[in-house]
Coordinates of C-alpha atoms in Angstrom, one line a residue:
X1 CA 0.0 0.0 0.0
X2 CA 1.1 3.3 -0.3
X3 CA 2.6 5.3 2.4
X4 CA 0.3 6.9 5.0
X5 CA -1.2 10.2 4.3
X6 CA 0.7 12.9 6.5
X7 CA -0.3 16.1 8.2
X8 CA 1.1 18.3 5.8
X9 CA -0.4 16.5 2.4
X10 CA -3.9 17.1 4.3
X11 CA -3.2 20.9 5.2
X12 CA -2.9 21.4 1.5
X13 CA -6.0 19.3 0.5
X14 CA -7.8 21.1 3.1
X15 CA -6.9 24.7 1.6
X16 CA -7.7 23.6 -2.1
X17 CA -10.6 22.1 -1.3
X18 CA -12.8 24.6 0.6
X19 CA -12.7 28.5 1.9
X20 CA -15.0 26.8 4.6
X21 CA -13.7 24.7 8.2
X22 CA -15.9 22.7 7.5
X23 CA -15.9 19.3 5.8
X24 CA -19.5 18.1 5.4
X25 CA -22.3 20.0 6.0
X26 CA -26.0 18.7 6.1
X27 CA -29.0 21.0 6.4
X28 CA -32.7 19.5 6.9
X29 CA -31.6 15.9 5.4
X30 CA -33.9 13.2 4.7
X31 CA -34.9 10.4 3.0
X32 CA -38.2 8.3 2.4
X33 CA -38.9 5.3 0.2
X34 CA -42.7 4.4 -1.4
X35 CA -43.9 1.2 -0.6
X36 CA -46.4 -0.7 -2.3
X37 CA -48.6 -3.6 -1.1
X38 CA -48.2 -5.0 -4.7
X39 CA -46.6 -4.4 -8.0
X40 CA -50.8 -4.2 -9.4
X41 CA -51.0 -1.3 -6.8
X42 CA -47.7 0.6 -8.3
X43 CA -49.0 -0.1 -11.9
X44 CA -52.3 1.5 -10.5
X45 CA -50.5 4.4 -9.2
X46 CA -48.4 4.8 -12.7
X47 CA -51.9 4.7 -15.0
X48 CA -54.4 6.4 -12.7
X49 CA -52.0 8.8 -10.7
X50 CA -53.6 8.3 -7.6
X51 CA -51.6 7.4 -4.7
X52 CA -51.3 3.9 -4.0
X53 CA -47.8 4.0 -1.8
X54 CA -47.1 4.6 1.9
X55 CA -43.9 6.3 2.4
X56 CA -42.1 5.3 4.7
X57 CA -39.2 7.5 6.3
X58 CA -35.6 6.6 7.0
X59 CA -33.6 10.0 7.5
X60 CA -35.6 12.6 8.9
X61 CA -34.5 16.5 9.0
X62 CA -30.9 15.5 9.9
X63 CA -29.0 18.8 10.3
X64 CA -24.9 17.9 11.0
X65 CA -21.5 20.0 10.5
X66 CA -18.6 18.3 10.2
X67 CA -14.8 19.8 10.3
X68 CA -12.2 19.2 8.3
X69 CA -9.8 16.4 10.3
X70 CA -12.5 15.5 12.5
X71 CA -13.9 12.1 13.3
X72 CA -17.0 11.3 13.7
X73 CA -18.6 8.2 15.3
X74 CA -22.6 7.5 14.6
X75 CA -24.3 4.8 16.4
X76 CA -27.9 3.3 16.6
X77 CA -29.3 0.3 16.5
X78 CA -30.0 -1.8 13.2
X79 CA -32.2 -0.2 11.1
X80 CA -31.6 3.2 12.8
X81 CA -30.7 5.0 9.4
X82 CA -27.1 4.9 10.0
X83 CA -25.6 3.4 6.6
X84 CA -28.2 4.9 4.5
X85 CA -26.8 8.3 5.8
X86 CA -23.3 7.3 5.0
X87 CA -24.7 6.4 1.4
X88 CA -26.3 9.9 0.6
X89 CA -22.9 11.4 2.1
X90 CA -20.9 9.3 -0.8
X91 CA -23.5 10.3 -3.4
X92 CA -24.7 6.7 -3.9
X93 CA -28.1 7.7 -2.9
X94 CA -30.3 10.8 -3.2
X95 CA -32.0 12.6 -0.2
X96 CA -35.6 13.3 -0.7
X97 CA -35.4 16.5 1.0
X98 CA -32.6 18.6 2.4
X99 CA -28.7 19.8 1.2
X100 CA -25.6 17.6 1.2
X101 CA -22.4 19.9 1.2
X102 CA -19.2 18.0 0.8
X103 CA -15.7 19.8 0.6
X104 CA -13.4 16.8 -0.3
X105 CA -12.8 14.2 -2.2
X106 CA -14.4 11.5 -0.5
X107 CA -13.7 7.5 -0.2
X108 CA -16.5 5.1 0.9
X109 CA -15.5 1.5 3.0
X110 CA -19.8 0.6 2.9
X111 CA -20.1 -3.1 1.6
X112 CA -16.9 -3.8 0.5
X113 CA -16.9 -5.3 -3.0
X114 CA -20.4 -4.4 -3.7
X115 CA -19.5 -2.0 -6.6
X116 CA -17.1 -4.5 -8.3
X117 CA -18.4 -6.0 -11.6
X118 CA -18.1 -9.8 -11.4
X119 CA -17.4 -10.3 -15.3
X120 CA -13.7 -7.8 -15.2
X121 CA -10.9 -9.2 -13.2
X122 CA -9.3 -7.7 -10.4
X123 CA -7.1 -5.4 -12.3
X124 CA -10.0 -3.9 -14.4
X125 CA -12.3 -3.2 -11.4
X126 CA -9.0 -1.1 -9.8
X127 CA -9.0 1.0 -12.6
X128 CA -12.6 1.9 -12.8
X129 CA -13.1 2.4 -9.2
X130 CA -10.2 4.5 -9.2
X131 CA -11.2 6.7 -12.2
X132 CA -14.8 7.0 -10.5
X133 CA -13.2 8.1 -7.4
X134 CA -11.6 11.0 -9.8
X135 CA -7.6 9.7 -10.4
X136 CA -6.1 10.0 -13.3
X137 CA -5.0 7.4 -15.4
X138 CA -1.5 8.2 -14.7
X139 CA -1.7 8.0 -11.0
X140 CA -3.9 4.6 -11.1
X141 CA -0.8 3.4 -12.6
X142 CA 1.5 4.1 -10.1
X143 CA -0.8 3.4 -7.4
X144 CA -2.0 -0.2 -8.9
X145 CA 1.3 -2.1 -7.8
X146 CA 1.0 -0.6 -3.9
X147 CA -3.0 -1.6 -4.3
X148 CA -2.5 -5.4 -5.5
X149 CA 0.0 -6.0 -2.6
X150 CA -2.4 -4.7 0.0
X151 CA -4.9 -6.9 -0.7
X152 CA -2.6 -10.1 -0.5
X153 CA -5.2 -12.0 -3.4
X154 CA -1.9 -12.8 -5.8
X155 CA -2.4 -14.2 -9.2
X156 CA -6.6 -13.6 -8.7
X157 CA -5.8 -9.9 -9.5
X158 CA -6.1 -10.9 -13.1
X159 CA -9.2 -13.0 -12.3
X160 CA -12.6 -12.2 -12.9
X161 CA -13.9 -10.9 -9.5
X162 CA -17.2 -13.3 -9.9
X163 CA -14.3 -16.4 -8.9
X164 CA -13.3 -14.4 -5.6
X165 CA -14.5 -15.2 -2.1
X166 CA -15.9 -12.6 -0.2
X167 CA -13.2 -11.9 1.8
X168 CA -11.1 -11.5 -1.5
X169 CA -13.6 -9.1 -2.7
X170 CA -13.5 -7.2 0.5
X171 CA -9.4 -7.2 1.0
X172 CA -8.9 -5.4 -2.7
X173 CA -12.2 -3.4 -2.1
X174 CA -10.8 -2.2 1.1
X175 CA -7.6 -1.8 -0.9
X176 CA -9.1 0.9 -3.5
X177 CA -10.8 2.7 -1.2
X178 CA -8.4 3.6 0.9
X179 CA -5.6 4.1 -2.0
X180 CA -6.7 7.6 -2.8
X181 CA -5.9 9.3 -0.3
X182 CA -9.2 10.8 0.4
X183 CA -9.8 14.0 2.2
X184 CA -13.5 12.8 3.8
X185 CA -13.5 8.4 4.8
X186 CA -16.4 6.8 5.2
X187 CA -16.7 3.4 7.0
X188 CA -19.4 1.6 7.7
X189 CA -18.7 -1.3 10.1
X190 CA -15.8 -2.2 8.3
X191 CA -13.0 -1.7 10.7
X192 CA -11.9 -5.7 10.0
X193 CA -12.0 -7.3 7.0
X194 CA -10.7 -10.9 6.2
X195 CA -8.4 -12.7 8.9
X196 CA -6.7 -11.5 11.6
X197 CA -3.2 -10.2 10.0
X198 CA -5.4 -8.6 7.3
X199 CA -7.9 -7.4 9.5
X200 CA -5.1 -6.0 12.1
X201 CA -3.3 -4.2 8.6
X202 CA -6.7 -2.8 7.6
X203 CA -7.1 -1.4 11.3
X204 CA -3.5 0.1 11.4
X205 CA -4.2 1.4 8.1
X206 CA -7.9 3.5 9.4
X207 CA -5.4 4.5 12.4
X208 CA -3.0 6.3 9.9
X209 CA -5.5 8.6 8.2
X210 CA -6.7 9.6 12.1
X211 CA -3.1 10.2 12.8
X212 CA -3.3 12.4 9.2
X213 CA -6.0 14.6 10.3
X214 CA -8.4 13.0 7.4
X215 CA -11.9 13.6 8.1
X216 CA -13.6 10.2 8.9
X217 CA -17.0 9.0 9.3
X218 CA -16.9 6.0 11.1
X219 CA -20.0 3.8 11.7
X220 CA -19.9 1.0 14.7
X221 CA -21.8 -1.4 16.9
X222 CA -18.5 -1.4 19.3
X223 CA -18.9 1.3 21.8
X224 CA -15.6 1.1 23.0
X225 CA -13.7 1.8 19.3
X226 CA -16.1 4.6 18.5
X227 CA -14.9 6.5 22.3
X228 CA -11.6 5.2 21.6
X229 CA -10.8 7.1 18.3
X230 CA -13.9 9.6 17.4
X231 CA -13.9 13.3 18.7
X232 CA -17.8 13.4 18.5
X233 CA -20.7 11.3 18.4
X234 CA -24.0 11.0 16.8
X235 CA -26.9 9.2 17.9
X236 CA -29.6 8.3 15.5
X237 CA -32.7 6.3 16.2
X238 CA -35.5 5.4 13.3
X239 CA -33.9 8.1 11.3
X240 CA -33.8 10.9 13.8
X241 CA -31.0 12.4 15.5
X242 CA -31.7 11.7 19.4
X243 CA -27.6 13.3 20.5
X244 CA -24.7 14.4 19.1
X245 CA -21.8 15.8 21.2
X246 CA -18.7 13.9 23.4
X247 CA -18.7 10.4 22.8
X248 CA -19.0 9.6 26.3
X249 CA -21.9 11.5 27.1
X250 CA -23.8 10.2 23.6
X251 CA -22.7 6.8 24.2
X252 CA -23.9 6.8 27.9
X253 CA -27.6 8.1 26.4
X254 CA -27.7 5.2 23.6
X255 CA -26.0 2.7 25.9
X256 CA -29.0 4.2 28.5
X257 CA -31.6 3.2 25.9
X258 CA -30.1 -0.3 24.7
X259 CA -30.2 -1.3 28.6
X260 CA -33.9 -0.4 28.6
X261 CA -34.9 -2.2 25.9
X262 CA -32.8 -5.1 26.8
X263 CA -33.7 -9.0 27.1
X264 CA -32.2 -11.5 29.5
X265 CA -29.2 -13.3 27.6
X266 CA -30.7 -16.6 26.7
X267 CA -27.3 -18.4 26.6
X268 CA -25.8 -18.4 30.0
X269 CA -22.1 -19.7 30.1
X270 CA -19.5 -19.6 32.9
X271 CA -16.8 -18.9 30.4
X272 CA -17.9 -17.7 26.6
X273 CA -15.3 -17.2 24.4
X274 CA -15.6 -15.1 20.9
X275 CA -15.1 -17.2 17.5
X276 CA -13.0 -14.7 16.3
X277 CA -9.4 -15.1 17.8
X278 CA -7.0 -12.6 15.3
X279 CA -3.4 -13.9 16.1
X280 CA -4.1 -14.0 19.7
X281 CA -6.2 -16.0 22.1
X282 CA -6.9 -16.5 26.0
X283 CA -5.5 -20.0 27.7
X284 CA -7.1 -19.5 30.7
X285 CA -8.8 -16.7 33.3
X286 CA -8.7 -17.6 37.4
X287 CA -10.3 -15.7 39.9
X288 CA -9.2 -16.4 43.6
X289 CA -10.2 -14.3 46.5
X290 CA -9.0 -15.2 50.3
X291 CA -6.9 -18.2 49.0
X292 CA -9.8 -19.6 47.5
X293 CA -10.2 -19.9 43.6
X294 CA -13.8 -22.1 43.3
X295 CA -16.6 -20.4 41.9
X296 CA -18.3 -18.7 42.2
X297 CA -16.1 -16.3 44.3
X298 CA -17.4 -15.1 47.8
X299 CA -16.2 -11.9 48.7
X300 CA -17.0 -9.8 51.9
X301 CA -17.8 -6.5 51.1
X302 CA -15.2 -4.0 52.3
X303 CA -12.5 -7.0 52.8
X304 CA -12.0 -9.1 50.4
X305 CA -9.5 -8.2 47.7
X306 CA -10.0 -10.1 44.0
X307 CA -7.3 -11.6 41.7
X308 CA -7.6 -12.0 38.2
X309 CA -4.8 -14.6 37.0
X310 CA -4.6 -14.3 33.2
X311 CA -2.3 -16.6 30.5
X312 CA -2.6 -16.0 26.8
X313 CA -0.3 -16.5 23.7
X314 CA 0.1 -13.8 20.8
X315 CA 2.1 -14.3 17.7
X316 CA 5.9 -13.4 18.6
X317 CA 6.2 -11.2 15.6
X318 CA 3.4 -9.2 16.6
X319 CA 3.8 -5.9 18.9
X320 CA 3.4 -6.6 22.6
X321 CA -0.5 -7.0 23.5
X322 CA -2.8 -5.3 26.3
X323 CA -5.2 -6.5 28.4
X324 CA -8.8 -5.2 29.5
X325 CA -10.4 -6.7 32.5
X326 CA -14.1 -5.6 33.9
X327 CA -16.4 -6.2 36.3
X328 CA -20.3 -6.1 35.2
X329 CA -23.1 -6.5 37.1
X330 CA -25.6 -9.4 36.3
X331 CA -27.7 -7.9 33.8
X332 CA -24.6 -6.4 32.3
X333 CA -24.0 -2.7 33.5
X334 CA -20.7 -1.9 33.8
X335 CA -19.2 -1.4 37.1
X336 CA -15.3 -0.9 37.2
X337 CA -12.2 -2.0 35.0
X338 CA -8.6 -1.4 34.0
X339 CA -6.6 -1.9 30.9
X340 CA -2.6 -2.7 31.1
X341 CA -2.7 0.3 27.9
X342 CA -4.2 2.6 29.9
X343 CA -2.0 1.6 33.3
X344 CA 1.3 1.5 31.0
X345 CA 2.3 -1.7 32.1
X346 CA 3.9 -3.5 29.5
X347 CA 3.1 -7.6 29.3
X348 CA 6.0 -10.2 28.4
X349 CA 6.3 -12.9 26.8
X350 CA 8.4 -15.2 25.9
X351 CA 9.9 -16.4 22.4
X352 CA 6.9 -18.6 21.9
X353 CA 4.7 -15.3 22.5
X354 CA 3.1 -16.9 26.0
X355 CA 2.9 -14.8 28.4
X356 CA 1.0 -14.6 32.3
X357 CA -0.6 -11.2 34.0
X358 CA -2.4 -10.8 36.9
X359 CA -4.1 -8.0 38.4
X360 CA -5.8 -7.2 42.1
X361 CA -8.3 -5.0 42.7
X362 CA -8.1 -4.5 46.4
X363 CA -11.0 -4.8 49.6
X364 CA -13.6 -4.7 46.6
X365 CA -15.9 -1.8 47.8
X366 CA -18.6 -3.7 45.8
X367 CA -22.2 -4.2 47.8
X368 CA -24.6 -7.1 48.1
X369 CA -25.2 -8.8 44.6
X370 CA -23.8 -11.7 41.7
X371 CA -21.1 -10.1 39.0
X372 CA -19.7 -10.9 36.1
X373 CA -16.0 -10.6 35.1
X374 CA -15.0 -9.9 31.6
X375 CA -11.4 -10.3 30.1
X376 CA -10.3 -8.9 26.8
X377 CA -7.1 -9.4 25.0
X378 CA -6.4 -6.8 22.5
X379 CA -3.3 -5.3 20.1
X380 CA -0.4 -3.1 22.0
X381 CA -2.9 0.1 22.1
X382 CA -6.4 -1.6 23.3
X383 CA -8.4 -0.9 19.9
X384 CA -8.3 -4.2 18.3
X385 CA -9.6 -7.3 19.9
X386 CA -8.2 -10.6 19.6
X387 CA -9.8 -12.5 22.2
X388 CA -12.2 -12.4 25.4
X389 CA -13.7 -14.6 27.7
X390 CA -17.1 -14.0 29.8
X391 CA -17.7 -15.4 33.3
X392 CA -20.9 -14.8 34.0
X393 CA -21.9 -14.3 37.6
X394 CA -18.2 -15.5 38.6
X395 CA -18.5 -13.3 41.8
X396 CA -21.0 -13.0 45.1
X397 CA -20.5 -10.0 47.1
X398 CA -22.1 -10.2 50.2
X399 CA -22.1 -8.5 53.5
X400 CA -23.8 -8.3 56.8
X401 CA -27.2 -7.2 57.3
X402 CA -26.5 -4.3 59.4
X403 CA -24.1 -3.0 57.0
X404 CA -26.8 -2.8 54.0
X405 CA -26.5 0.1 52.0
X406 CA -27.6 1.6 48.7
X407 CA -26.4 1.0 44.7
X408 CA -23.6 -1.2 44.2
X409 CA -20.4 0.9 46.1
X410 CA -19.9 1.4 49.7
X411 CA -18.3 4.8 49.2
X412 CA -16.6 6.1 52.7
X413 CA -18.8 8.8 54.2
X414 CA -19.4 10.9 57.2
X415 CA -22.2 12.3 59.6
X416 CA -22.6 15.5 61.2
X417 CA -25.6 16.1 63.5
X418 CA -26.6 19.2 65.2

């Protein structure tokens, strides 16, 4: 791939491309399809003129400002309007009402592949993407060698794209898109495409346009990548912005409203591991608490002090990994936690890349109640995951009767009477 975008390349862009600060600008947007019980109804409709359609609204009166070299997380649940946003912001849809301003060549990481044709090989659908995305034949040229190595699909490059896989299709679509050096990146839950050295690549890659000062739109279901790299938020929810303002703020609101409209997990499991383990994976997570590691764990409220025992392996020639540990309540809230990333400590391993942490969270303040512990092992700066493991109500706090308080701290306190 070509070498990461710098500062300076985007202070340029930015002059050239607009007298404005700003990068996107979207004033009253919306967007509404026509449904039809039945194709008779819409042939009605065509012969008769009479309305025969509901419309039924996806975007409604979205009004957003974006600046140049700013990122932007938007979150919601499925079917919230989030990707169909993205699309009228590449100019692959039309709004039905409303502006779209862009300032800046923009580059679009929706469904990757999607705008391939399946008859031209590889090399063909390079060059058309490319010239659609406005590079000159010239520059496709020199970019076309960086492009094919990137994607890592060899001798398919010259292959029609209809014999690729889908992650094939995805590597060189993720390829394209980010080759030219766009001004304004869109991606839409995209942030790991094919296997784990790929997906880590494609990751590093997002991270070097932030570090560029590219303006990015960046679409997630994980709450902790869109706090971890976006400046600002925006919450949408059946079409409608509900927030928009510091991540953590938005993401406490949506994460609010998620947790109100939650279910009981149907699966219980004492230890639940993810499928997907990227070049790194958890051997094993032990709890102990007053020389006792059975669970579930009985701690005294106030006394007790819990330690999390963790050993993992992570390939040798990667960076040094973090680790995230958490403690949940029952019905999954969120309670406390500490990264190794965060705490600078370092982990080591040896020259097989195993490696053993432990950390102790000392006379847990924690009140009556079951918890859950969570354990995530992630790349050397905490943003992408390899591995976790869930132990669900691994902890019982409890405490005596006359000590009963309220919520789920005992925070230290004092009384003054007059």
């Amino acid at each position: 791939m070509s070498p990461p975008p710098t500062a300076d390349a985007t202070d340029n862009t930015t002059d050239n491309t607009s007298a404005s600060d700003q990068a996107l600008v979207l004033r009253g947007l919306s967007k509404a399809y026509r449904s039809y019980r039945s194709d008779l109804d819409r042939l009605r409709e065509m012969l008769t003129g009479n309305p025969r359609h509901q419309d039924i609204s996806v975007l409604a009166d979205i009004d957003l400002e974006v600046r140049h070299g700013e990122v932007l997380g938007i979150v919601g649940r499925n079917g919230a309007g989030k990707s169909t946003l993205l699309k009228i912001i590449a100019g692959l849809l039309p709004p039905s009402a409303g502006s779209v301003e862009v300032n800046g060549r923009v580059a679009a990481i929706l469904e990757l592949g999607a705008a391939f044709h399946p008859e031209m090989s590889g090399r063909e659908n390079v060059y058309l993407q490319a010239a659609i995305a406005g590079l000159e034949r010239a520059e496709i040229d020199a970019l076309f060698p960086h492009i094919a190595a990137f994607a890592e699909i060899g001798n398919f490059i010259e292959r029609p794209v209809k014999t690729y896989s889908s992650g094939m299709a995805a590597r060189l679509g993720f390829a394209v898109a980010t080759a030219v050096d766009p001004d304004i990146l869109i991606i839409d839950e995209a942030l790991s495409v094919g296997d784990g050295a790929f997906a880590r690549k494609s990751f590093d890659r997002i991270m070097a346009f932030r570090a560029a000062a590219k303006t990015i739109l960046f679409c997630s279901h994980t709450s902790y990548h869109v706090e971890s790299i976006c400046d600002r938020v925006l919450w949408l929810d059946q079409g409608r912005a509900m927030a928009t303002g510091e991540p953590e703020g938005v993401l406490n609101q949506y994460q609010a409203s998620l947790d109100e409209a939650a279910m009981p997990e149907s699966e219980p499991s004492s230890d639940r591991r993810a499928a997907s383990r990227q070049r790194g994976r958890l051997l094993s997570v032990d709890l102990s608490a007053d020389g006792v590691s059975s669970l579930p764990l009985r701690l005294r409220s106030g006394e007790s002090s819990l330690c999390i025992k963790v050993r993992f392996v992570v390939d040798p020639a990667l960076p040094g990994p973090s680790l995230a540990v958490g403690v949940s309540t029952a019905d999954n809230r969120a309670v406390f936690g500490a990264t190794s990333f965060h705490d600078q400590v370092p982990l080591q391993r040896d020259a097989s890349g195993f490696g053993v942490a432990s950390i102790t969270f000392p006379d847990i303040p924690l009140l009556r109640g079951h918890y859950t512990v969570h354990v995530h092992l992630a790349c050397e700066n905490a943003l992408h995951p390899y591995d976790r493991a869930t132990l669900d109500r691994a902890i019982e706090v409890r405490q005596p009767d006359y000590a009963a308080g309220l919520g789920l701290f005992s925070v230290p306190h004092q009384w003054e009477v007059s």
